[in-house]
Each structure stands twice: as C-alpha cells, then as structure tokens.
PDB file of C-alpha atoms in Angstrom:
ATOM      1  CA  UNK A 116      97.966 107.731  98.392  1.00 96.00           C
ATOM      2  CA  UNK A 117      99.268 105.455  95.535  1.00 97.00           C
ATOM      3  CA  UNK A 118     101.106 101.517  95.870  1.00 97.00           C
ATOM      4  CA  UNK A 119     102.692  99.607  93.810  1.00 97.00           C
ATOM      5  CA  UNK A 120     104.778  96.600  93.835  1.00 95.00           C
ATOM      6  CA  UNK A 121     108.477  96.330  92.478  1.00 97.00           C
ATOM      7  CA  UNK A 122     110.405  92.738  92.266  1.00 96.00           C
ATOM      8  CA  UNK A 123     114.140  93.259  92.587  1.00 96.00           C
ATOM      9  CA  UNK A 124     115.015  90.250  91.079  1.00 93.00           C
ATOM     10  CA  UNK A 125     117.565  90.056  94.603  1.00 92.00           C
ATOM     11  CA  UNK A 126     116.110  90.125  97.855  1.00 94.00           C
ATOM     12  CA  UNK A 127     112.079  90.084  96.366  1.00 93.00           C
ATOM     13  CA  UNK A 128     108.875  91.766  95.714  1.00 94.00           C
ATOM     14  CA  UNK A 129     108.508  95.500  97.426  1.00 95.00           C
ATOM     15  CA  UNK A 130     105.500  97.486  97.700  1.00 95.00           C
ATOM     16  CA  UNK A 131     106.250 100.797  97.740  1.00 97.00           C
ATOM     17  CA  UNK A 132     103.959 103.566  99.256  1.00 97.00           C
ATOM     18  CA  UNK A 133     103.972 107.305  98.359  1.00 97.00           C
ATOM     19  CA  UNK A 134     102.078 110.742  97.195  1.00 97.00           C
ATOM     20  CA  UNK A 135     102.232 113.754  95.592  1.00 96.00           C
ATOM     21  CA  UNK A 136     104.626 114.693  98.766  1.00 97.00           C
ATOM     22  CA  UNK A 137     107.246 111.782  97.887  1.00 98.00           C
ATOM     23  CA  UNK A 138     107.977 108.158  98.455  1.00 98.00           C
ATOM     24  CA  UNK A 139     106.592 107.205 102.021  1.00 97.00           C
ATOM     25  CA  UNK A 140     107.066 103.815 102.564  1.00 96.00           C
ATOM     26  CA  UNK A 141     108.844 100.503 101.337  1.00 96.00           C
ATOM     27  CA  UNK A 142     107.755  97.457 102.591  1.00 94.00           C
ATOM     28  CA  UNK A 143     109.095  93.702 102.610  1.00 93.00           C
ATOM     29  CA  UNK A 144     107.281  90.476 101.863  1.00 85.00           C
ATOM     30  CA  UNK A 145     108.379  89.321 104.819  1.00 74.00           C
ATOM     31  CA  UNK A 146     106.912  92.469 106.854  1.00 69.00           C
ATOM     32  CA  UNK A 147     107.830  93.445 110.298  1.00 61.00           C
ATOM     33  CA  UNK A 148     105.671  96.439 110.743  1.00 61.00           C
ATOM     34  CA  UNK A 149     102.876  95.681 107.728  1.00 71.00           C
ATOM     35  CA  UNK A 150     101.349  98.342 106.552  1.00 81.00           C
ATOM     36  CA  UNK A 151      97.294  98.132 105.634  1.00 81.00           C
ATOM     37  CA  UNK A 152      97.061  98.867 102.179  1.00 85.00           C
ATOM     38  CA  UNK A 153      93.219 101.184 102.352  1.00 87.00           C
ATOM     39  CA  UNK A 154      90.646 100.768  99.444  1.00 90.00           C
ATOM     40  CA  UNK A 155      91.344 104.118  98.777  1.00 93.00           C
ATOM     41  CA  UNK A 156      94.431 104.452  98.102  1.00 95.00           C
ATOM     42  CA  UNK A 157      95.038 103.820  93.945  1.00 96.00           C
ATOM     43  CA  UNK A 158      97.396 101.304  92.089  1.00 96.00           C
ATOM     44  CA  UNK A 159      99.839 103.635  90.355  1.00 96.00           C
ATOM     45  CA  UNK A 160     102.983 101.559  88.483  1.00 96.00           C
ATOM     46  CA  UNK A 161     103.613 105.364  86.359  1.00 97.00           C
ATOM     47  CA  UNK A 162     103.673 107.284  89.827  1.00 97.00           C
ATOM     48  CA  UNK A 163     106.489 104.913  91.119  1.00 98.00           C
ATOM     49  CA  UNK A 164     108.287 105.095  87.298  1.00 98.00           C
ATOM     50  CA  UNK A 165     111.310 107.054  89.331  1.00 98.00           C
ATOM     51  CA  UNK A 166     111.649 104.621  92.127  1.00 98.00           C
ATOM     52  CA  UNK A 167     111.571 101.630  90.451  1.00 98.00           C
ATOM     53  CA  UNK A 168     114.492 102.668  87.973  1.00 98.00           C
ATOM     54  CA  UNK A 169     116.637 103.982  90.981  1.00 98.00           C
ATOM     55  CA  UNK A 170     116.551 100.932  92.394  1.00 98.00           C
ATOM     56  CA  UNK A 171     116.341  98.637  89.313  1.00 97.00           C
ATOM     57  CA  UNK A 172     120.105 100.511  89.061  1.00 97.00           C
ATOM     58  CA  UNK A 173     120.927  99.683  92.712  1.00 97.00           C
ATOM     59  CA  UNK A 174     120.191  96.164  92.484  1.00 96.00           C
ATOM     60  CA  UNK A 175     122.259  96.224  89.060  1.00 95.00           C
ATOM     61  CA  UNK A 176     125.093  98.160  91.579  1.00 94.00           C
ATOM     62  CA  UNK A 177     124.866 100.929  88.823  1.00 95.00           C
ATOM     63  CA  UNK A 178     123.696 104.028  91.782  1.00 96.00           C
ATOM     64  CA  UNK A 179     125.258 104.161  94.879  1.00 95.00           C
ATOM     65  CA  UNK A 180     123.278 107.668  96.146  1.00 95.00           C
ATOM     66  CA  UNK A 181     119.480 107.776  95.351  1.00 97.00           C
ATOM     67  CA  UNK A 182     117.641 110.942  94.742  1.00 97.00           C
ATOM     68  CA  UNK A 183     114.182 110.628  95.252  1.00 98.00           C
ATOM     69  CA  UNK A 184     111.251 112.699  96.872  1.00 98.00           C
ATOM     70  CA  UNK A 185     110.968 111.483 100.332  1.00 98.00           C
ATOM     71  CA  UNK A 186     108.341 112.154 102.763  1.00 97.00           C
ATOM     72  CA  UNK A 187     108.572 109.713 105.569  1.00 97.00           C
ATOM     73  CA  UNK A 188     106.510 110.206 108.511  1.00 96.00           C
ATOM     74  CA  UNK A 189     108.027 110.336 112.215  1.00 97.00           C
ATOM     75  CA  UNK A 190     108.507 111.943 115.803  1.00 97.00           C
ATOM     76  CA  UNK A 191     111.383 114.574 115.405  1.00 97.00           C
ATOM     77  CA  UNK A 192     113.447 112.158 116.891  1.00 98.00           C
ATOM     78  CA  UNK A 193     112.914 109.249 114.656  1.00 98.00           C
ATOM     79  CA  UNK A 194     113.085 111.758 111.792  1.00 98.00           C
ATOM     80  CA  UNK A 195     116.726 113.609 113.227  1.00 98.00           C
ATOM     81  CA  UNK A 196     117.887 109.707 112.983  1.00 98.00           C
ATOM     82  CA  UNK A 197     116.642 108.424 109.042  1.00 98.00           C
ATOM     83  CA  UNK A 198     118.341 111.698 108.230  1.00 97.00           C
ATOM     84  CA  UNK A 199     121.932 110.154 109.360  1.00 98.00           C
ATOM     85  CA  UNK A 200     120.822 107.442 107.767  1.00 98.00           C
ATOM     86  CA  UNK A 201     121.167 109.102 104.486  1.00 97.00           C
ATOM     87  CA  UNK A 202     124.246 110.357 105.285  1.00 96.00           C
ATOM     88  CA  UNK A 203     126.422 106.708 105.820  1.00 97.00           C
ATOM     89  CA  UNK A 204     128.456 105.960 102.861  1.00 96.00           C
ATOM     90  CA  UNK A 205     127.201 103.542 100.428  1.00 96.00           C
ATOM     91  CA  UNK A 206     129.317  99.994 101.475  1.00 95.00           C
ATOM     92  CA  UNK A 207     130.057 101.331 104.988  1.00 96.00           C
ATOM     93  CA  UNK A 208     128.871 100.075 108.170  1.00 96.00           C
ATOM     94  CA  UNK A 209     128.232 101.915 111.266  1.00 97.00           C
ATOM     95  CA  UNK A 210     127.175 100.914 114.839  1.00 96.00           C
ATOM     96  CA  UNK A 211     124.268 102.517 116.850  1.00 96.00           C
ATOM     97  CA  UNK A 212     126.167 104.595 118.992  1.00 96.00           C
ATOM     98  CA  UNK A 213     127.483 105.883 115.735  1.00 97.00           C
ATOM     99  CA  UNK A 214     124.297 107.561 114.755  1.00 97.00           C
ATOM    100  CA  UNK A 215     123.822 108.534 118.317  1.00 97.00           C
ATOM    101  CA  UNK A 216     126.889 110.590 118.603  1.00 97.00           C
ATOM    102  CA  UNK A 217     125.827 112.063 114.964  1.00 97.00           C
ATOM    103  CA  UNK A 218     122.570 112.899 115.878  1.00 97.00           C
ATOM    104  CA  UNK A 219     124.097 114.558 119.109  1.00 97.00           C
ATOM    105  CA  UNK A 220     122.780 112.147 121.833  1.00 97.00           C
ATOM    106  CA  UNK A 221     124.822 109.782 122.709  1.00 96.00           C
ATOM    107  CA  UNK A 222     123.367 108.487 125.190  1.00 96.00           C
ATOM    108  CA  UNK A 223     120.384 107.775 123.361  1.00 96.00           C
ATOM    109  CA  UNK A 224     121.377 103.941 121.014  1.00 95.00           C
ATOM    110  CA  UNK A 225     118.757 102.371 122.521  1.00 94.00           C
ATOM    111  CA  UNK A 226     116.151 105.049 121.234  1.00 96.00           C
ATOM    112  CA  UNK A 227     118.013 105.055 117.787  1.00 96.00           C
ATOM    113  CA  UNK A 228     118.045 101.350 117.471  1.00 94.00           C
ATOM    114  CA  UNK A 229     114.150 101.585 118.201  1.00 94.00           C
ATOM    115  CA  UNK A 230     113.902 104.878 115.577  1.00 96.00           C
ATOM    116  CA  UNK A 231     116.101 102.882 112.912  1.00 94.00           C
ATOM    117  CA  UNK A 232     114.143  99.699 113.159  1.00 91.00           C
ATOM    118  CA  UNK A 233     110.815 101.676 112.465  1.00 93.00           C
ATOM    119  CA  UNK A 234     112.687 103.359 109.312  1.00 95.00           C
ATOM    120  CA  UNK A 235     109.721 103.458 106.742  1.00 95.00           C
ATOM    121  CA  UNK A 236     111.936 103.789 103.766  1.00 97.00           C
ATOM    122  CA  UNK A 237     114.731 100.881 104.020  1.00 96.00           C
ATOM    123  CA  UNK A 238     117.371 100.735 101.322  1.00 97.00           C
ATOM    124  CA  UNK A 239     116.679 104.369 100.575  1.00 98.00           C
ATOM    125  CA  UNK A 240     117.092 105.238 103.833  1.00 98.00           C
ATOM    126  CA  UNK A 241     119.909 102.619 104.310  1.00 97.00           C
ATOM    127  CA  UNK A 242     119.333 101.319 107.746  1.00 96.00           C
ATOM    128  CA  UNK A 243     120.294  97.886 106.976  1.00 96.00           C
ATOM    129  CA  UNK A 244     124.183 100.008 107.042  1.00 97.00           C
ATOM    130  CA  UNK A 245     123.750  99.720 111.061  1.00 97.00           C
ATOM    131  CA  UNK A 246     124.881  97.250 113.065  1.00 95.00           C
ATOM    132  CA  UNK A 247     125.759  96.297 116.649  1.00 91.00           C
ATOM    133  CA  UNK A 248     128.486  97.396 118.423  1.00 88.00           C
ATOM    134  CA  UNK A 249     130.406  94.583 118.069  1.00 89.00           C
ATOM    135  CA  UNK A 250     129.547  94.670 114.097  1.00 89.00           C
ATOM    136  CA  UNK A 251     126.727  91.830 114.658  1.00 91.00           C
ATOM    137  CA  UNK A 252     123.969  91.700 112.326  1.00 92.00           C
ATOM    138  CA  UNK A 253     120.682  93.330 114.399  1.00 88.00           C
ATOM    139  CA  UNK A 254     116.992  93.472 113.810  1.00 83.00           C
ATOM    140  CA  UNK A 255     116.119  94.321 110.209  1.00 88.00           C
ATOM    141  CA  UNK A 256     112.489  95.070 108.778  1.00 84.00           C
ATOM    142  CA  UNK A 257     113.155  92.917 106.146  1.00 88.00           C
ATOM    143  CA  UNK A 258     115.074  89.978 107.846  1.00 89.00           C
ATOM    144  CA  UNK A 259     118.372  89.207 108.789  1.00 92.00           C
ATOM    145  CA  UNK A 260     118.767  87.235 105.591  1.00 93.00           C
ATOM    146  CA  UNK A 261     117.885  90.398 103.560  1.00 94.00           C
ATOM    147  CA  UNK A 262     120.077  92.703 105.816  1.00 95.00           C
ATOM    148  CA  UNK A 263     123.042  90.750 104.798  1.00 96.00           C
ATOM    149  CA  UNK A 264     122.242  90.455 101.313  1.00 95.00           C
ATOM    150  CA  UNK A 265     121.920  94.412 101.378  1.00 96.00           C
ATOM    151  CA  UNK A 266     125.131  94.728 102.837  1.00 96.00           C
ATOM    152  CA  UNK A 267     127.165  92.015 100.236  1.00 96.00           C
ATOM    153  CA  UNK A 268     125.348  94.020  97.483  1.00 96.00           C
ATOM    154  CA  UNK A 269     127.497  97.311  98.614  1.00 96.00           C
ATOM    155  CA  UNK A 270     130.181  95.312  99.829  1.00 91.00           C
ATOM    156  CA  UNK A 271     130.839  94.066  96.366  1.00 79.00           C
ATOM    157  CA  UNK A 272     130.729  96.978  94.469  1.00 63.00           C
ATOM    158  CA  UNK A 273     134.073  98.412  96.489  1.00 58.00           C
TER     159      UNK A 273
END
C-alpha cells in the first residue's frame, strides 16, 4: 500500500491511500473515520502523480469528471451506492432518497445515508453532492464547513 499527502490550497491537506489496484482512500485533516497509516505501507508522491493533477485541476475548476483507477473497498451494498455517486452531475445536488430510488431500494435512505457517509473516496466519489431531503447540509467526512465549500466550488463553475 502507498500514502501520500496532497494540499489543495482550498479546503486543506489530503492523504490519499492506494495500490497497484487504484486509489483506495482519501482522507481529511479533520478525519471522521481515520484511517491507521501501517509501517508498512511506503511514502509514494510519484505513485499518486495522477491524482494529485486531477484534482490540482478540480480545485482550479479546470475537470469536472475524474478518471482515475479506483478500488474502494465495501459490502455490495455500500459499493451499489459510491457507484451512483459517480454518476451525479458535477454542480448538482441530490437527496438520499435520490440515490435510493437509483440504486433500486427505495426504501433503503437510511442505509444509503450510512453507505455514503463511509464513502472512502470523497470528492472523487462526490458524496458531499448529497443532501437531505429538504436540501440541508448532512454529515460529511470532512466537515460541514468542507461539504459546503465542495459544493460552492461546483456551484461556481455553472
């Protein structure tokens, strides 16, 4: 497994998480589900060369779509629900029961509210593009501060 850090110069410093099977995990200073970085995992800023420029070009609202290797680990579920993550449009927001009815459960928000707050790829996987019903601001991994800077960044770019 290789880390690195990236500073977005926006919302702050990222460590990002991956292998040879793809990016795996981006995590938050301000960390809601840490992740435990092991001794033997390697320090790799030439590994996480593609990341870094895809969302060096976000942050600079140059990409709207990444393309990246991912390889995020989850139950089927949780997996069926980053997947219609990827598939909201960049500056669009979209409530829980959204996703639900996409992922063909809809009686299931609560379960995707828990699957989308456990996202291990945020702003790739742009769960910070959910909301409540009522288009409140909900939990984010990041913060609610970050969420909302997430969604101006889109929001200003349409």
């Amino acid at each position: 497994m290789y880390f690195d850090t990236f500073d977005t110069g926006y919302i702050g410093v990222l460590t990002l998480v991956g292998d040879d099977a793809g990016l795996r995990h981006i995590e938050f200073e301000e960390k809601k589900h840490p992740i435990a970085i092991s001794d033997a995992w390697k320090k790799n800023a030439k590994f996480f060369a593609p990341v870094k420029a895809q969302l060096r070009a976000y942050f600079k609202r140059e990409l709207k779509q990444f393309d990246l290797p991912l390889a995020p680990v989850g139950t089927p579920f949780q997996l069926k629900v980053w997947q219609a993550l990827r598939d909201i449009p960049y500056g669009e927001l979209v409530s829980y029961r959204t996703i639900a009815q996409a992922i063909g459960q809809p009686n299931a928000v609560r379960a995707v509210g828990g699957a989308n707050g456990k996202n291990p790829i945020p702003i790739i996987v742009p769960c910070h593009r959910v909301v409540g019903s009522d288009g409140s601001l909900t939990g984010f991994g990041g913060g609610l501060a970050t969420k909302q800077r997430l969604i101006d960044l889109e929001k200003e770019q349409l």
